[in-house]
Short mmCIF file of C-alpha atoms and ligand atoms in Angstrom, two decimals:
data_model
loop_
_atom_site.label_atom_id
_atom_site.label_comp_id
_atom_site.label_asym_id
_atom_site.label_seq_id
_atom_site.Cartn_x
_atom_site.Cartn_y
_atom_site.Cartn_z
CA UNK A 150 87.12 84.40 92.20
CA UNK A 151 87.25 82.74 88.41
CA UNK A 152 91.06 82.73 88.77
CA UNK A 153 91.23 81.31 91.94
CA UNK A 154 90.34 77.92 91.34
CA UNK A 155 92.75 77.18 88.65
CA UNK A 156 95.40 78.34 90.38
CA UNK A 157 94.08 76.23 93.36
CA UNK A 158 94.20 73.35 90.63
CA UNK A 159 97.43 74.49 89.04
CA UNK A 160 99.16 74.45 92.61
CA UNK A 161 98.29 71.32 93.77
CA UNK A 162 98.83 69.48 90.33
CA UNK A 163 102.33 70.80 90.80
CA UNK A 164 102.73 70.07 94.35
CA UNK A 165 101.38 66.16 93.57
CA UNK A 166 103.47 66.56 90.99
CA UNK A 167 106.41 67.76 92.84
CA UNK A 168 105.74 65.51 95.52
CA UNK A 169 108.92 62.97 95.35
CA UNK A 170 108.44 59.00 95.40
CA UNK A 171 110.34 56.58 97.33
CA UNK A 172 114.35 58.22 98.53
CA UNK A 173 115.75 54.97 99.45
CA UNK A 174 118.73 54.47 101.68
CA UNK A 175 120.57 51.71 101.81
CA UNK A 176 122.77 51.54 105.12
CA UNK A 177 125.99 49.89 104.33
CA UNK A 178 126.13 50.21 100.65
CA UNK A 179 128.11 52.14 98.37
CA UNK A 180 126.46 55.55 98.49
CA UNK A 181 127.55 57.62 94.86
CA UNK A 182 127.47 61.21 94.54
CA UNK A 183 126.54 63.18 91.51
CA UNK A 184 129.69 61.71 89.81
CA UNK A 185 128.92 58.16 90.71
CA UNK A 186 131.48 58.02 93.10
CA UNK A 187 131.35 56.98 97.15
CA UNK A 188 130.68 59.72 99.27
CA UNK A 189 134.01 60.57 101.19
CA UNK A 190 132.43 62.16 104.53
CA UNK A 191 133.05 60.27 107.13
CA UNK A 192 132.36 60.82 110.67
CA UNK A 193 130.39 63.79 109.61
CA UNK A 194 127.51 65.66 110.40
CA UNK A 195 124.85 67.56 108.17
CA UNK A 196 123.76 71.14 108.20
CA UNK A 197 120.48 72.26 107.27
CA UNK A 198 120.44 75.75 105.35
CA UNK A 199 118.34 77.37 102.85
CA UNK A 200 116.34 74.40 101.78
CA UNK A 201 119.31 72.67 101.03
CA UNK A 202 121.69 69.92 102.82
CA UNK A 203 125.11 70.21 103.57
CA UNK A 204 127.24 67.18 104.85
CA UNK A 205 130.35 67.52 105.75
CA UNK A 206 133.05 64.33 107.10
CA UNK A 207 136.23 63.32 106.68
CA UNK A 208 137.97 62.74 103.49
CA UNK A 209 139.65 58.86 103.83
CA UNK A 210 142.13 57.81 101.78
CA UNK A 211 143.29 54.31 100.44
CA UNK A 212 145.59 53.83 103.01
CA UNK A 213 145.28 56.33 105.42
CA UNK A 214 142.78 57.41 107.80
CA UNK A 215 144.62 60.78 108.26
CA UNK A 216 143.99 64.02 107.03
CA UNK A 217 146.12 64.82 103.68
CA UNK A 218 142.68 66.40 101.63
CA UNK A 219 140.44 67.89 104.49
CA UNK A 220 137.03 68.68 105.27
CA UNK A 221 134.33 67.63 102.33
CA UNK A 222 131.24 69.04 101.69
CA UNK A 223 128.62 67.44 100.01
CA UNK A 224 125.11 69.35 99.21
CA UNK A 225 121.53 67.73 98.75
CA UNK A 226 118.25 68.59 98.82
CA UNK A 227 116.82 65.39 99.59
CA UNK A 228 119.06 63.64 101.70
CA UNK A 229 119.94 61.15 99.19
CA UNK A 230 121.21 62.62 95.95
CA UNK A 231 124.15 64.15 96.69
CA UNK A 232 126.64 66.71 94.75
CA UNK A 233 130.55 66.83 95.40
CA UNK A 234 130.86 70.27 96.89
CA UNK A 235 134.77 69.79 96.94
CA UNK A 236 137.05 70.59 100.32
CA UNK A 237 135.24 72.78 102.09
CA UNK A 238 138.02 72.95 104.59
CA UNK A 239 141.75 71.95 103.29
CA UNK A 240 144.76 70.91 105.25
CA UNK A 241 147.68 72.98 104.99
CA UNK A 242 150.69 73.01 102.71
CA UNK A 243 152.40 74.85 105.69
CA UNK A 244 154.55 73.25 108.10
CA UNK A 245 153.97 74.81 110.62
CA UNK A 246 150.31 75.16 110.71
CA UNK A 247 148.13 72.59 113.49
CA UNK A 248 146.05 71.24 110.62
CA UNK A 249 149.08 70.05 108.46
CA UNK A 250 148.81 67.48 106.23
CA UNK A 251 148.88 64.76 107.73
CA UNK A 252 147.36 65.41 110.74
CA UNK A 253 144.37 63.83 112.07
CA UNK A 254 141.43 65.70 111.78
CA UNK A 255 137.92 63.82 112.89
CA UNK A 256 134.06 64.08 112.87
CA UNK A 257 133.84 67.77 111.69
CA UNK A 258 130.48 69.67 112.15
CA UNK A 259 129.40 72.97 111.26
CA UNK A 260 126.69 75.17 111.99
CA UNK A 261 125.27 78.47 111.09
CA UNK A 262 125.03 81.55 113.56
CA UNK A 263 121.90 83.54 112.73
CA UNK A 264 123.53 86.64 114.50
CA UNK A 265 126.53 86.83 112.68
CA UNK A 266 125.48 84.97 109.83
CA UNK A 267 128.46 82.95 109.76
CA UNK A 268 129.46 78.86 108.93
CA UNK A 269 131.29 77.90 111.97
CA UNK A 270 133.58 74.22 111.85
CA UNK A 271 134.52 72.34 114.94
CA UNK A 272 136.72 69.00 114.64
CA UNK A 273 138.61 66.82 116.36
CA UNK A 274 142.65 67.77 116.03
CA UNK A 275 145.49 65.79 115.91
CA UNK A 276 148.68 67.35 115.43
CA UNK A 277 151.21 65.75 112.54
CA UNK A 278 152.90 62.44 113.71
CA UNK A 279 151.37 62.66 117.40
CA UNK A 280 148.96 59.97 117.18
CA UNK A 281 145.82 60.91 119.50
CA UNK A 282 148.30 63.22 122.26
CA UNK A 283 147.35 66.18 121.63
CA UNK A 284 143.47 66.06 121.97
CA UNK A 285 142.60 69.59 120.52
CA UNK A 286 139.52 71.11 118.55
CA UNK A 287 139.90 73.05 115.76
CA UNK A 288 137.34 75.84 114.67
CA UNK A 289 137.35 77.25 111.03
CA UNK A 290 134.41 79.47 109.79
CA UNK A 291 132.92 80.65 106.42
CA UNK A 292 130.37 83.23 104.73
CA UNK A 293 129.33 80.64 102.84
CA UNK A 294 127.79 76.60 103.77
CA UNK A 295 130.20 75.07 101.23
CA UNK A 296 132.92 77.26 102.03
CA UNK A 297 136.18 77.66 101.72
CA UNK A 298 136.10 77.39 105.59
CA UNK A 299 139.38 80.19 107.11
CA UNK A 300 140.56 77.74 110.02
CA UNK A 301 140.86 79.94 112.70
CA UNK A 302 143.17 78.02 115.07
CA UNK A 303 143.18 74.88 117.69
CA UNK A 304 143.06 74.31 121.47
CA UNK A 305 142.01 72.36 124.41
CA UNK A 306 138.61 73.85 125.53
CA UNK A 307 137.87 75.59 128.96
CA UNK A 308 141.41 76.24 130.30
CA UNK A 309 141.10 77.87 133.94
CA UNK A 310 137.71 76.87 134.72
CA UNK A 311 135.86 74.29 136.52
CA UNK A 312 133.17 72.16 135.71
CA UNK A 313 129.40 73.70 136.62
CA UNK A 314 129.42 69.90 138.18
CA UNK A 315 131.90 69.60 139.92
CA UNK A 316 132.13 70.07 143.70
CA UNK A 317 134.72 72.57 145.50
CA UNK A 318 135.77 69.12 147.41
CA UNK A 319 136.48 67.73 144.18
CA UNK A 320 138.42 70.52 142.94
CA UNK A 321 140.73 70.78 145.72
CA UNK A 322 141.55 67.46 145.72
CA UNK A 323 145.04 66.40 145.39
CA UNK A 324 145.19 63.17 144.18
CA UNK A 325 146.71 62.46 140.50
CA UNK A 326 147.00 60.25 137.76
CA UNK A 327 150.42 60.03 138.54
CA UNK A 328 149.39 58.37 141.95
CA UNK A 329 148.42 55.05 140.14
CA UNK A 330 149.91 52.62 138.61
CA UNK A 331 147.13 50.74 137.49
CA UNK A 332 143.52 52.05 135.51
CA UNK A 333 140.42 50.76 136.13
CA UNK A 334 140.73 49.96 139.97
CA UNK A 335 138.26 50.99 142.45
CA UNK A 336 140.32 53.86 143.65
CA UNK A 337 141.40 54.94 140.51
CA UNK A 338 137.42 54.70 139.12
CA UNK A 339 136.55 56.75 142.14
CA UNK A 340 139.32 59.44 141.72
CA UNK A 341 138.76 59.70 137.51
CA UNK A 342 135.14 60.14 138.92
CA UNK A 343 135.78 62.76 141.16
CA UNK A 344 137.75 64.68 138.43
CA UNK A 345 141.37 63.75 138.89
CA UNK A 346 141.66 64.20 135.05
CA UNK A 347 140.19 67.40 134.94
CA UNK A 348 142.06 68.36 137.54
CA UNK A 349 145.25 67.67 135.88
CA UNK A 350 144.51 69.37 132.60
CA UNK A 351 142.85 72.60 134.29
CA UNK A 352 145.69 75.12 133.50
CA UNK A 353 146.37 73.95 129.94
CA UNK A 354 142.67 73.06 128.88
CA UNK A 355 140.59 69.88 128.72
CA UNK A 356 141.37 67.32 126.43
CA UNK A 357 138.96 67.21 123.23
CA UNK A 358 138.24 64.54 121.28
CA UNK A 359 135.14 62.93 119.51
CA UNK A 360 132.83 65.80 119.35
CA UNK A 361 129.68 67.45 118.37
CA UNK A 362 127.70 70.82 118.45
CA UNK A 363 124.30 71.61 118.96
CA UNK A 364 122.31 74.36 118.38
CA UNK A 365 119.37 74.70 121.00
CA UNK A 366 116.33 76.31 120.26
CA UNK A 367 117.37 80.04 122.27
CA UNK A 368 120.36 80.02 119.68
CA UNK A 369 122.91 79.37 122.16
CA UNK A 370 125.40 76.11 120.64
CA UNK A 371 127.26 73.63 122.83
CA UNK A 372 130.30 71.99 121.71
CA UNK A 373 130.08 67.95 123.06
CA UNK A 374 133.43 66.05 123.34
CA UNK A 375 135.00 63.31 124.94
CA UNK A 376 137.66 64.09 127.39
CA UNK A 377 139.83 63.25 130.12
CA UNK A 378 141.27 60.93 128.71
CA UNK A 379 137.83 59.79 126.39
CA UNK A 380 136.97 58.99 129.92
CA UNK A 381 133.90 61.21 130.43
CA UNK A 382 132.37 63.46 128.00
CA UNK A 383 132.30 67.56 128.61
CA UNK A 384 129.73 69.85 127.19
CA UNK A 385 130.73 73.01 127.07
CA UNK A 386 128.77 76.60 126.10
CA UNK A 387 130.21 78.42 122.86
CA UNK A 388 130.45 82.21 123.33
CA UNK A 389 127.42 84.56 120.91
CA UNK A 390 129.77 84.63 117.57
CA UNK A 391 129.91 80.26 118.48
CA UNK A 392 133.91 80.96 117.59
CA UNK A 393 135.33 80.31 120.84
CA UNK A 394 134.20 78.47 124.25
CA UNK A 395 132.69 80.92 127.23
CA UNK A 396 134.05 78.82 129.89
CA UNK A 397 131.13 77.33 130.88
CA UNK A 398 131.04 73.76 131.09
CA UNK A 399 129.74 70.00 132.58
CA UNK A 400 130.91 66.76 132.91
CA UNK A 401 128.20 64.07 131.39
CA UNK A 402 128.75 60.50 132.72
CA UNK A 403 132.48 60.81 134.29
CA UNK A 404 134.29 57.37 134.20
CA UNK A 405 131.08 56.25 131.67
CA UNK A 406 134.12 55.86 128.47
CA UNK A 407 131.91 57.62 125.93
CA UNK A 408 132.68 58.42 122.88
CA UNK A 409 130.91 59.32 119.23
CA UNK A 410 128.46 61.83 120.77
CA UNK A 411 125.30 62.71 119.03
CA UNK A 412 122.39 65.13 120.42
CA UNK A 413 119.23 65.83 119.51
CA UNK A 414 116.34 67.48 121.64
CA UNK A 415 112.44 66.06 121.78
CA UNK A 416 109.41 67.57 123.56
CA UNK A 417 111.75 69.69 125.21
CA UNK A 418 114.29 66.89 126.95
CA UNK A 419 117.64 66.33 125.52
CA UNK A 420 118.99 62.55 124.06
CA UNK A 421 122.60 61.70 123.16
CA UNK A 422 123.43 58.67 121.52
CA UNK A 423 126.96 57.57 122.09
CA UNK A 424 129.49 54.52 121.53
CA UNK A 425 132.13 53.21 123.94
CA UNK A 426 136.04 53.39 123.01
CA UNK A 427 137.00 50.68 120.69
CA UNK A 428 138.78 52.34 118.30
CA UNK A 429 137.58 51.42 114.57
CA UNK A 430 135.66 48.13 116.22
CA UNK A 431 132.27 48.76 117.04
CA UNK A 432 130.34 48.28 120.00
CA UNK A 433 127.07 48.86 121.71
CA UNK A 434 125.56 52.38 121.88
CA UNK A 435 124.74 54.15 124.82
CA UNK A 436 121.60 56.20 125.71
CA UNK A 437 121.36 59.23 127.74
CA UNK A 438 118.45 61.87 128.78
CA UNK A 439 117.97 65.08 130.31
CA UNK A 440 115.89 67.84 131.12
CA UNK A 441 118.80 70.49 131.03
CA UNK A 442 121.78 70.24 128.85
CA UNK A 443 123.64 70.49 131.69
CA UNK A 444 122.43 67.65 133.40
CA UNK A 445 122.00 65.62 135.30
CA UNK A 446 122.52 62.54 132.63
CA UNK A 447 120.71 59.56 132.80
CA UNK A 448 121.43 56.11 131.26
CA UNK A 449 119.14 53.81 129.43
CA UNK A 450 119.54 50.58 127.87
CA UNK A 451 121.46 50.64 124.52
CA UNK A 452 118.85 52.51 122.08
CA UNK A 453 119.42 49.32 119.49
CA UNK A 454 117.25 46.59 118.78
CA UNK A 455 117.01 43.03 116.75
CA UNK A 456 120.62 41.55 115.05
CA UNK A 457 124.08 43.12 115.91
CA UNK A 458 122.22 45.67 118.05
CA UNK A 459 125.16 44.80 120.30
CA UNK A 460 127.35 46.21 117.83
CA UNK A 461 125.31 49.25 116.51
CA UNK A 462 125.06 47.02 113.28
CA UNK A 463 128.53 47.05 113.27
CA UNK A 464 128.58 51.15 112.82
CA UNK A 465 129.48 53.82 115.56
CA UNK A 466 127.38 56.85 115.75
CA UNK A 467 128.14 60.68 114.20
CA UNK A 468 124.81 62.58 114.30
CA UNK A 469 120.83 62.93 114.53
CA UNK A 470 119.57 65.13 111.62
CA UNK A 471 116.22 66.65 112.93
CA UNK A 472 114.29 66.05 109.88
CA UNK A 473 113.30 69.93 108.64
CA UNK A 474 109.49 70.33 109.04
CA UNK A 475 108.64 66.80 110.46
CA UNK A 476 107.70 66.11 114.35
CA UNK A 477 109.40 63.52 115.61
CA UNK A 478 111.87 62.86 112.86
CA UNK A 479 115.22 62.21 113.57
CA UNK A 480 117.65 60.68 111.52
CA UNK A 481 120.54 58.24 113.25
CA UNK A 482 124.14 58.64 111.23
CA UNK A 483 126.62 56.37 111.90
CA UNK A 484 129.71 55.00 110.34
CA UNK A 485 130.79 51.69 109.71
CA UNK A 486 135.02 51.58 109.75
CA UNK A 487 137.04 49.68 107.24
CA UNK A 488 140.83 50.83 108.90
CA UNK A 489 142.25 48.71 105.98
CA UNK A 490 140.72 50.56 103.19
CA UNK A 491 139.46 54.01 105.29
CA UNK A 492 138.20 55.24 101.81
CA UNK A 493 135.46 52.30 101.72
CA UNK A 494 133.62 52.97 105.21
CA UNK A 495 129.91 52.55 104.57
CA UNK A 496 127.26 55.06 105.85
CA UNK A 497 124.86 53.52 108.10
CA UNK A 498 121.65 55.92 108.33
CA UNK A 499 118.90 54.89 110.53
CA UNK A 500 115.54 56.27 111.30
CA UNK A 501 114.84 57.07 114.78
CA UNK A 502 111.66 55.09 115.99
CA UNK A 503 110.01 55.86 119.70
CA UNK A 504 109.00 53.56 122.42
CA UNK A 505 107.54 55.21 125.58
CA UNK A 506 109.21 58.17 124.44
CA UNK A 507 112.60 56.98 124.19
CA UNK A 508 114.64 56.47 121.05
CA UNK A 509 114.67 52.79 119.00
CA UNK A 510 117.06 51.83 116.54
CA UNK A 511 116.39 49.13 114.13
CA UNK A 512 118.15 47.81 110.99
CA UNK A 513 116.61 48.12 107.76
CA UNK A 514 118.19 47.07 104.53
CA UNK A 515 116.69 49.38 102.66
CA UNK A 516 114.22 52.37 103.91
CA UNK A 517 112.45 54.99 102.40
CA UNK A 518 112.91 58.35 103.82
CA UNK A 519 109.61 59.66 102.68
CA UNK A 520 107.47 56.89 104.63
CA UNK A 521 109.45 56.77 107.21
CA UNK A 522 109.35 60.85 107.80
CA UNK A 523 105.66 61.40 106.73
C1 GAL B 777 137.31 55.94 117.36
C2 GAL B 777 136.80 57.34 117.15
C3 GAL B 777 137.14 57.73 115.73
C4 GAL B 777 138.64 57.61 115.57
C5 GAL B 777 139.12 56.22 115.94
C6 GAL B 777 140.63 56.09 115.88
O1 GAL B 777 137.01 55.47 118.62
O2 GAL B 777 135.43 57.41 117.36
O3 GAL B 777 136.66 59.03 115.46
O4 GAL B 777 139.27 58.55 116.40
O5 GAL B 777 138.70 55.90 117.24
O6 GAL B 777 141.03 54.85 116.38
#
């Protein structure tokens, strides 16, 4: 018993002592790494592993918002000092190879499956000098967070099936795109909403473009991306290894125009935070709800509050972080575009407030991580 309350003492001297001060973020500011340089990461996402932080984005050049580095990884252990992992996930020298440099090659994510105990990569795939045509993900995977991811190949999800969603009317439908000459009538809205587009691309695959995954709590992922034409967002099951999809899939919102999906799951009902399609201009987010992953979707008012919540202060969403060991903490990440110097794009990280248990966004200049995750 003599020993017992030293080390009682001992322990909680070092955990008062260990216990960090303010982490300040500062949405929109420069954000330096270890070497005092701007983290290059955008449209990213973070993976939690091992008591340590792992974000991964886009490398941006100068010029250039194509990819001619690749994937970056940055690690962390408290969400705000960040070391330059490197490329976790290079373009290719090659040719001939999908991810080329060159190409365009958005919003990677990676997560960890606890079966296999492998990193698995998703992104957004452009081929070389195709601008946004080809619509493909790519998956890449690694026995290790930082990598060097192997990039396994590219496609357009769910080829040869249909939606869980959509009805055998809708299926055998006959009507195409090819049928109208103008978007955005009524006919057109109600055709694109009864799955002309998926229709079309049903042989060859779905078209796949701003994406996420998402782990759920039963280990099964979901990969999240906007299709047919970014018209209406598909969520679609990964198979056990999470390196290919099963087939299984949904259409959330069709005709809604979402894109920049981001998931998280409270008190057991799912949330994704989206944007609309503006390119590198923001706009207003977009809330969604549901009690299954595979729907049905509701909408709520955009999730943003106070000055240039019409804009998502000026940022378009990548992904909720789950805070590690806090309830209710989620962490908003978003990106705020600068096409004329890519390289520059701030980081705008938000924490997730609720309001009759649905999500709040507010700005903050400056915020400190540790108050506002107690
Ligand atoms: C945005 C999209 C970005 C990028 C950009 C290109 O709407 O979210 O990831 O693709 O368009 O214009």
């Amino acid at each position: 018993m003599k020993f017992i309350t030293p080390i009682i003492a001992l322990a909680s001297l070092v955990a008062s002592c260990g216990s960090p001060g303010p982490l300040v973020v500062r949405p929109g500011e420069p954000w330096p790494d270890d070497q005092g340089v701007h983290v290059n990461a955008h449209g990213g996402g973070i993976l939690h592993h091992d008591n340590t932080y792992y974000w991964f984005g886009e490398h941006k050049g100068e010029r250039s918002s194509a990819a001619w580095v690749g994937v970056t990884c940055y690690s962390s252990k408290n969400l705000v000092d960040w070391t330059n992992e490197g490329v976790a996930l290079p373009v290719s020298t090659d040719t001939l190879s999908d991810i080329r440099a060159g190409c365009v090659l958005e919003r990677p994510k990676v997560i960890h499956n606890k079966k296999t105990g492998k990193f698995v990569m998703y992104f957004h795939l452009e081929l070389f000098r195709q601008g946004y045509a080809a619509a493909r993900v790519g998956i890449a995977v690694s026995d290790r967070p930082a990598g060097p991811y192997t990039f396994l190949g590219s496609c357009r999800p769910c080829a040869g099936y249909w939606p869980v969603n959509m009805t055998e009317e809708q299926q055998k439908a006959t009507v195409t795109p090819a049928d109208f000459p103008n978007w955005w009538t009524d006919e057109w809205r109600q055709a694109t909403n009864d799955g002309m587009f998926t229709r079309r691309d049903f042989a060859g695959g779905q078209m796949s473009r701003d994406m996420t995954l998402y782990v759920d709590d039963d280990g099964k992922a979901y990969h999240i991306y906007a299709s047919e034409e970014n018209l209406t967002l598909h969520v679609a099951e990964l198979a056990d290894d999470y390196l290919s999809h099963t087939g299984k899939y949904a259409r959330i919102a069709p005709g809604g125009h979402n894109e920049a999906p981001a998931i998280f799951k409270r008190k057991g009902r799912y949330f994704l935070i989206t944007s609309g399609c503006t390119g590198w201009e923001p706009n207003a987010a977009r809330l969604y709800t549901a009690e299954s992953i595979w729907g049905p979707w509701t909408e709520h008012p955009n999730p943003c509050v106070g000055e240039d919540a019409r804009l998502t202060f000026r940022s378009q969403g990548t992904f909720i972080l789950p805070v590690p060991g806090k309830r209710d903490a989620f962490l908003f990440m978003a990106d705020r575009w600068t096409p004329r110097l890519p390289i520059n794009a701030r980081y705008i990280w938000l924490p997730i407030r609720f309001e009759n248990d649905l999500p709040v966004l507010q700005w903050h200049d400056q915020w400190d991580l540790n108050e506002a995750f107690r």
